[in-house]
Amino acid sequence: MNLTKKLSDAFNEQIKAEMWSSNLYLSMAVYFMDAGLDGCAHWMKKQTAEELEHAHKLIDYAVKRGGKAVISQIDAVPAQWDSPQAVFEHVHQHECRVSELIDKLVDLAIAENDKATQEFLRWFVNEQVEEEENAKGILDQFNIFGVHGLYCINHDLGKR
Ligand code: MG
């Protein structure tokens, strides 16, 4: 059974969203490189690579299931933030938004009665729990230690 047109189109939207995320984190990596915070930049570069992997996972599955994977133009991403903490606030907010997108995709897979896709998307549902938790954990450190914690946070993130 092939992916329905609706699901195939929704996968393409998600592929685009994951690629946009990858670019967002790359832009954040540049922000941190400019600020001389190499540990934070390293964390963002890992994140960039992971988001691209997510896009590839979706592409591979869509093609395997007879969908039409389309690589479309990616909108511009932000390039400036007020502070390192503001960057991680954006990360957390963004990952919560991505979780909503994944949930909607699951809803559609249920509506289209596509059990295999529901099963496939389970990995993404779990991944989003981790993504939100990771971002929240870093934000907590900023809230506890403030700007003075930046040295330690930068050092820790460099070990990812
Ligand atoms: Mg992702």
mmCIF file of C-alpha atoms and ligand atoms in Angstrom:
data_model
loop_
_atom_site.group_PDB
_atom_site.id
_atom_site.type_symbol
_atom_site.label_atom_id
_atom_site.label_comp_id
_atom_site.label_asym_id
_atom_site.label_seq_id
_atom_site.Cartn_x
_atom_site.Cartn_y
_atom_site.Cartn_z
ATOM 1 C CA MET A 1 0.000 0.000 0.000
ATOM 2 C CA ASN A 2 1.469 3.324 -1.084
ATOM 3 C CA LEU A 3 1.441 6.503 0.971
ATOM 4 C CA THR A 4 -1.728 8.461 0.238
ATOM 5 C CA LYS A 5 -1.315 11.774 -1.568
ATOM 6 C CA LYS A 6 -2.268 13.609 1.637
ATOM 7 C CA LEU A 7 0.407 11.789 3.641
ATOM 8 C CA SER A 8 3.007 12.165 0.904
ATOM 9 C CA ASP A 9 2.368 15.935 0.819
ATOM 10 C CA ALA A 10 2.502 16.145 4.618
ATOM 11 C CA PHE A 11 5.823 14.258 4.612
ATOM 12 C CA ASN A 12 7.194 16.826 2.166
ATOM 13 C CA GLU A 13 6.150 19.622 4.523
ATOM 14 C CA GLN A 14 7.941 17.856 7.378
ATOM 15 C CA ILE A 15 11.047 17.243 5.226
ATOM 16 C CA LYS A 16 11.104 20.975 4.572
ATOM 17 C CA ALA A 17 10.625 21.724 8.294
ATOM 18 C CA GLU A 18 13.540 19.442 9.264
ATOM 19 C CA MET A 19 15.797 21.081 6.677
ATOM 20 C CA TRP A 20 14.730 24.497 7.937
ATOM 21 C CA SER A 21 15.609 23.342 11.466
ATOM 22 C CA SER A 22 19.013 22.215 10.234
ATOM 23 C CA ASN A 23 19.633 25.671 8.766
ATOM 24 C CA LEU A 24 18.337 27.359 11.921
ATOM 25 C CA TYR A 25 20.882 25.479 14.048
ATOM 26 C CA LEU A 26 23.638 26.209 11.555
ATOM 27 C CA SER A 27 22.801 29.904 11.850
ATOM 28 C CA MET A 28 22.940 29.548 15.630
ATOM 29 C CA ALA A 29 26.335 27.834 15.281
ATOM 30 C CA VAL A 30 27.582 30.846 13.338
ATOM 31 C CA TYR A 31 26.230 33.167 16.052
ATOM 32 C CA PHE A 32 28.219 31.238 18.671
ATOM 33 C CA MET A 33 31.369 31.049 16.524
ATOM 34 C CA ASP A 34 31.215 34.833 16.142
ATOM 35 C CA ALA A 35 30.797 35.152 19.908
ATOM 36 C CA GLY A 36 33.843 32.943 20.561
ATOM 37 C CA LEU A 37 31.703 30.297 22.257
ATOM 38 C CA ASP A 38 33.079 27.233 20.501
ATOM 39 C CA GLY A 39 31.398 24.711 22.819
ATOM 40 C CA CYS A 40 27.946 26.118 22.078
ATOM 41 C CA ALA A 41 28.837 26.263 18.358
ATOM 42 C CA HIS A 42 29.900 22.595 18.481
ATOM 43 C CA TRP A 43 26.551 21.638 20.077
ATOM 44 C CA MET A 44 24.677 23.511 17.357
ATOM 45 C CA LYS A 45 26.683 21.858 14.582
ATOM 46 C CA LYS A 46 25.776 18.410 15.966
ATOM 47 C CA GLN A 47 22.169 19.557 16.071
ATOM 48 C CA THR A 48 22.396 20.729 12.442
ATOM 49 C CA ALA A 49 23.614 17.299 11.344
ATOM 50 C CA GLU A 50 20.873 15.546 13.344
ATOM 51 C CA GLU A 51 18.111 17.602 11.745
ATOM 52 C CA LEU A 52 19.427 16.771 8.298
ATOM 53 C CA GLU A 53 19.379 13.094 9.306
ATOM 54 C CA HIS A 54 15.734 13.496 10.299
ATOM 55 C CA ALA A 55 14.974 14.885 6.832
ATOM 56 C CA HIS A 56 16.791 11.931 5.236
ATOM 57 C CA LYS A 57 14.869 9.442 7.372
ATOM 58 C CA LEU A 58 11.590 10.955 6.158
ATOM 59 C CA ILE A 59 12.769 11.052 2.532
ATOM 60 C CA ASP A 60 13.910 7.402 2.599
ATOM 61 C CA TYR A 61 10.634 6.245 4.122
ATOM 62 C CA ALA A 62 8.456 8.304 1.743
ATOM 63 C CA VAL A 63 10.280 6.897 -1.295
ATOM 64 C CA LYS A 64 10.154 3.341 0.071
ATOM 65 C CA ARG A 65 6.401 3.688 0.506
ATOM 66 C CA GLY A 66 5.828 4.974 -3.008
ATOM 67 C CA GLY A 67 5.399 8.617 -2.032
ATOM 68 C CA LYS A 68 6.806 11.462 -4.112
ATOM 69 C CA ALA A 69 9.549 13.090 -2.026
ATOM 70 C CA VAL A 70 10.083 16.688 -3.068
ATOM 71 C CA ILE A 71 13.031 18.845 -2.062
ATOM 72 C CA SER A 72 11.770 22.401 -2.051
ATOM 73 C CA GLN A 73 13.183 25.816 -1.384
ATOM 74 C CA ILE A 74 13.963 26.467 2.266
ATOM 75 C CA ASP A 75 12.905 29.800 3.763
ATOM 76 C CA ALA A 76 15.531 32.065 5.321
ATOM 77 C CA VAL A 77 16.335 31.481 8.998
ATOM 78 C CA PRO A 78 16.985 34.084 11.729
ATOM 79 C CA ALA A 79 20.599 35.181 12.120
ATOM 80 C CA GLN A 80 20.566 37.374 15.220
ATOM 81 C CA TRP A 81 19.674 36.840 18.862
ATOM 82 C CA ASP A 82 19.871 39.075 21.921
ATOM 83 C CA SER A 83 21.990 36.735 24.028
ATOM 84 C CA PRO A 84 23.241 33.139 24.272
ATOM 85 C CA GLN A 85 20.329 32.407 26.606
ATOM 86 C CA ALA A 86 17.890 33.817 24.045
ATOM 87 C CA VAL A 87 19.295 31.352 21.500
ATOM 88 C CA PHE A 88 18.492 28.398 23.745
ATOM 89 C CA GLU A 89 15.067 29.821 24.542
ATOM 90 C CA HIS A 90 14.504 29.822 20.787
ATOM 91 C CA VAL A 91 15.775 26.216 20.547
ATOM 92 C CA HIS A 92 13.302 25.071 23.195
ATOM 93 C CA GLN A 93 10.402 26.971 21.679
ATOM 94 C CA HIS A 94 11.297 25.650 18.216
ATOM 95 C CA GLU A 95 11.484 22.018 19.359
ATOM 96 C CA CYS A 96 8.063 22.328 21.037
ATOM 97 C CA ARG A 97 6.731 23.589 17.699
ATOM 98 C CA VAL A 98 8.338 20.646 15.856
ATOM 99 C CA SER A 99 6.711 18.258 18.353
ATOM 100 C CA GLU A 100 3.335 19.724 17.384
ATOM 101 C CA LEU A 101 4.121 19.183 13.694
ATOM 102 C CA ILE A 102 5.062 15.540 14.342
ATOM 103 C CA ASP A 103 1.876 15.033 16.383
ATOM 104 C CA LYS A 104 -0.171 16.413 13.485
ATOM 105 C CA LEU A 105 1.573 14.016 11.126
ATOM 106 C CA VAL A 106 0.648 11.128 13.445
ATOM 107 C CA ASP A 107 -2.953 12.383 13.516
ATOM 108 C CA LEU A 108 -2.993 12.333 9.729
ATOM 109 C CA ALA A 109 -1.506 8.819 9.593
ATOM 110 C CA ILE A 110 -4.325 7.718 11.924
ATOM 111 C CA ALA A 111 -6.960 9.511 9.818
ATOM 112 C CA GLU A 112 -5.562 7.867 6.674
ATOM 113 C CA ASN A 113 -5.592 4.512 8.476
ATOM 114 C CA ASP A 114 -1.889 3.945 7.672
ATOM 115 C CA LYS A 115 -0.579 1.725 10.480
ATOM 116 C CA ALA A 116 2.960 1.425 9.065
ATOM 117 C CA THR A 117 3.377 5.190 9.035
ATOM 118 C CA GLN A 118 2.024 5.460 12.572
ATOM 119 C CA GLU A 119 4.668 2.921 13.595
ATOM 120 C CA PHE A 120 7.410 4.719 11.641
ATOM 121 C CA LEU A 121 6.545 8.061 13.251
ATOM 122 C CA ARG A 122 6.847 6.616 16.752
ATOM 123 C CA TRP A 123 10.633 7.179 16.544
ATOM 124 C CA PHE A 124 10.052 10.878 15.846
ATOM 125 C CA VAL A 125 7.580 11.203 18.713
ATOM 126 C CA ASN A 126 10.191 9.804 21.117
ATOM 127 C CA GLU A 127 12.981 11.881 19.567
ATOM 128 C CA GLN A 128 10.975 15.059 20.230
ATOM 129 C CA VAL A 129 10.657 14.190 23.922
ATOM 130 C CA GLU A 130 14.467 14.081 24.025
ATOM 131 C CA GLU A 131 14.901 17.253 21.963
ATOM 132 C CA GLU A 132 12.617 19.207 24.298
ATOM 133 C CA GLU A 133 14.293 17.757 27.378
ATOM 134 C CA ASN A 134 17.807 18.602 26.118
ATOM 135 C CA ALA A 135 16.894 22.198 25.329
ATOM 136 C CA LYS A 136 15.077 22.582 28.647
ATOM 137 C CA GLY A 137 18.094 21.178 30.508
ATOM 138 C CA ILE A 138 20.418 23.777 28.997
ATOM 139 C CA LEU A 139 17.913 26.564 29.681
ATOM 140 C CA ASP A 140 17.665 25.427 33.306
ATOM 141 C CA GLN A 141 21.421 25.860 33.631
ATOM 142 C CA PHE A 142 21.179 29.429 32.342
ATOM 143 C CA ASN A 143 18.373 30.139 34.796
ATOM 144 C CA ILE A 144 20.289 28.679 37.721
ATOM 145 C CA PHE A 145 23.751 30.094 36.987
ATOM 146 C CA GLY A 146 22.950 33.184 34.897
ATOM 147 C CA VAL A 147 25.569 34.742 32.605
ATOM 148 C CA HIS A 148 28.289 33.696 35.014
ATOM 149 C CA GLY A 149 27.490 30.088 34.145
ATOM 150 C CA LEU A 150 28.243 30.666 30.474
ATOM 151 C CA TYR A 151 31.860 29.535 30.784
ATOM 152 C CA CYS A 152 30.781 26.177 32.273
ATOM 153 C CA ILE A 153 27.820 25.744 29.915
ATOM 154 C CA ASN A 154 30.071 26.422 26.918
ATOM 155 C CA HIS A 155 32.584 23.901 28.235
ATOM 156 C CA ASP A 156 29.891 21.239 28.832
ATOM 157 C CA LEU A 157 28.240 21.669 25.430
ATOM 158 C CA GLY A 158 31.624 21.285 23.771
ATOM 159 C CA LYS A 159 31.686 17.699 25.022
ATOM 160 C CA ARG A 160 28.581 16.629 23.122
HETATM 161 MG MG MG B 1 14.132 17.138 13.947
#
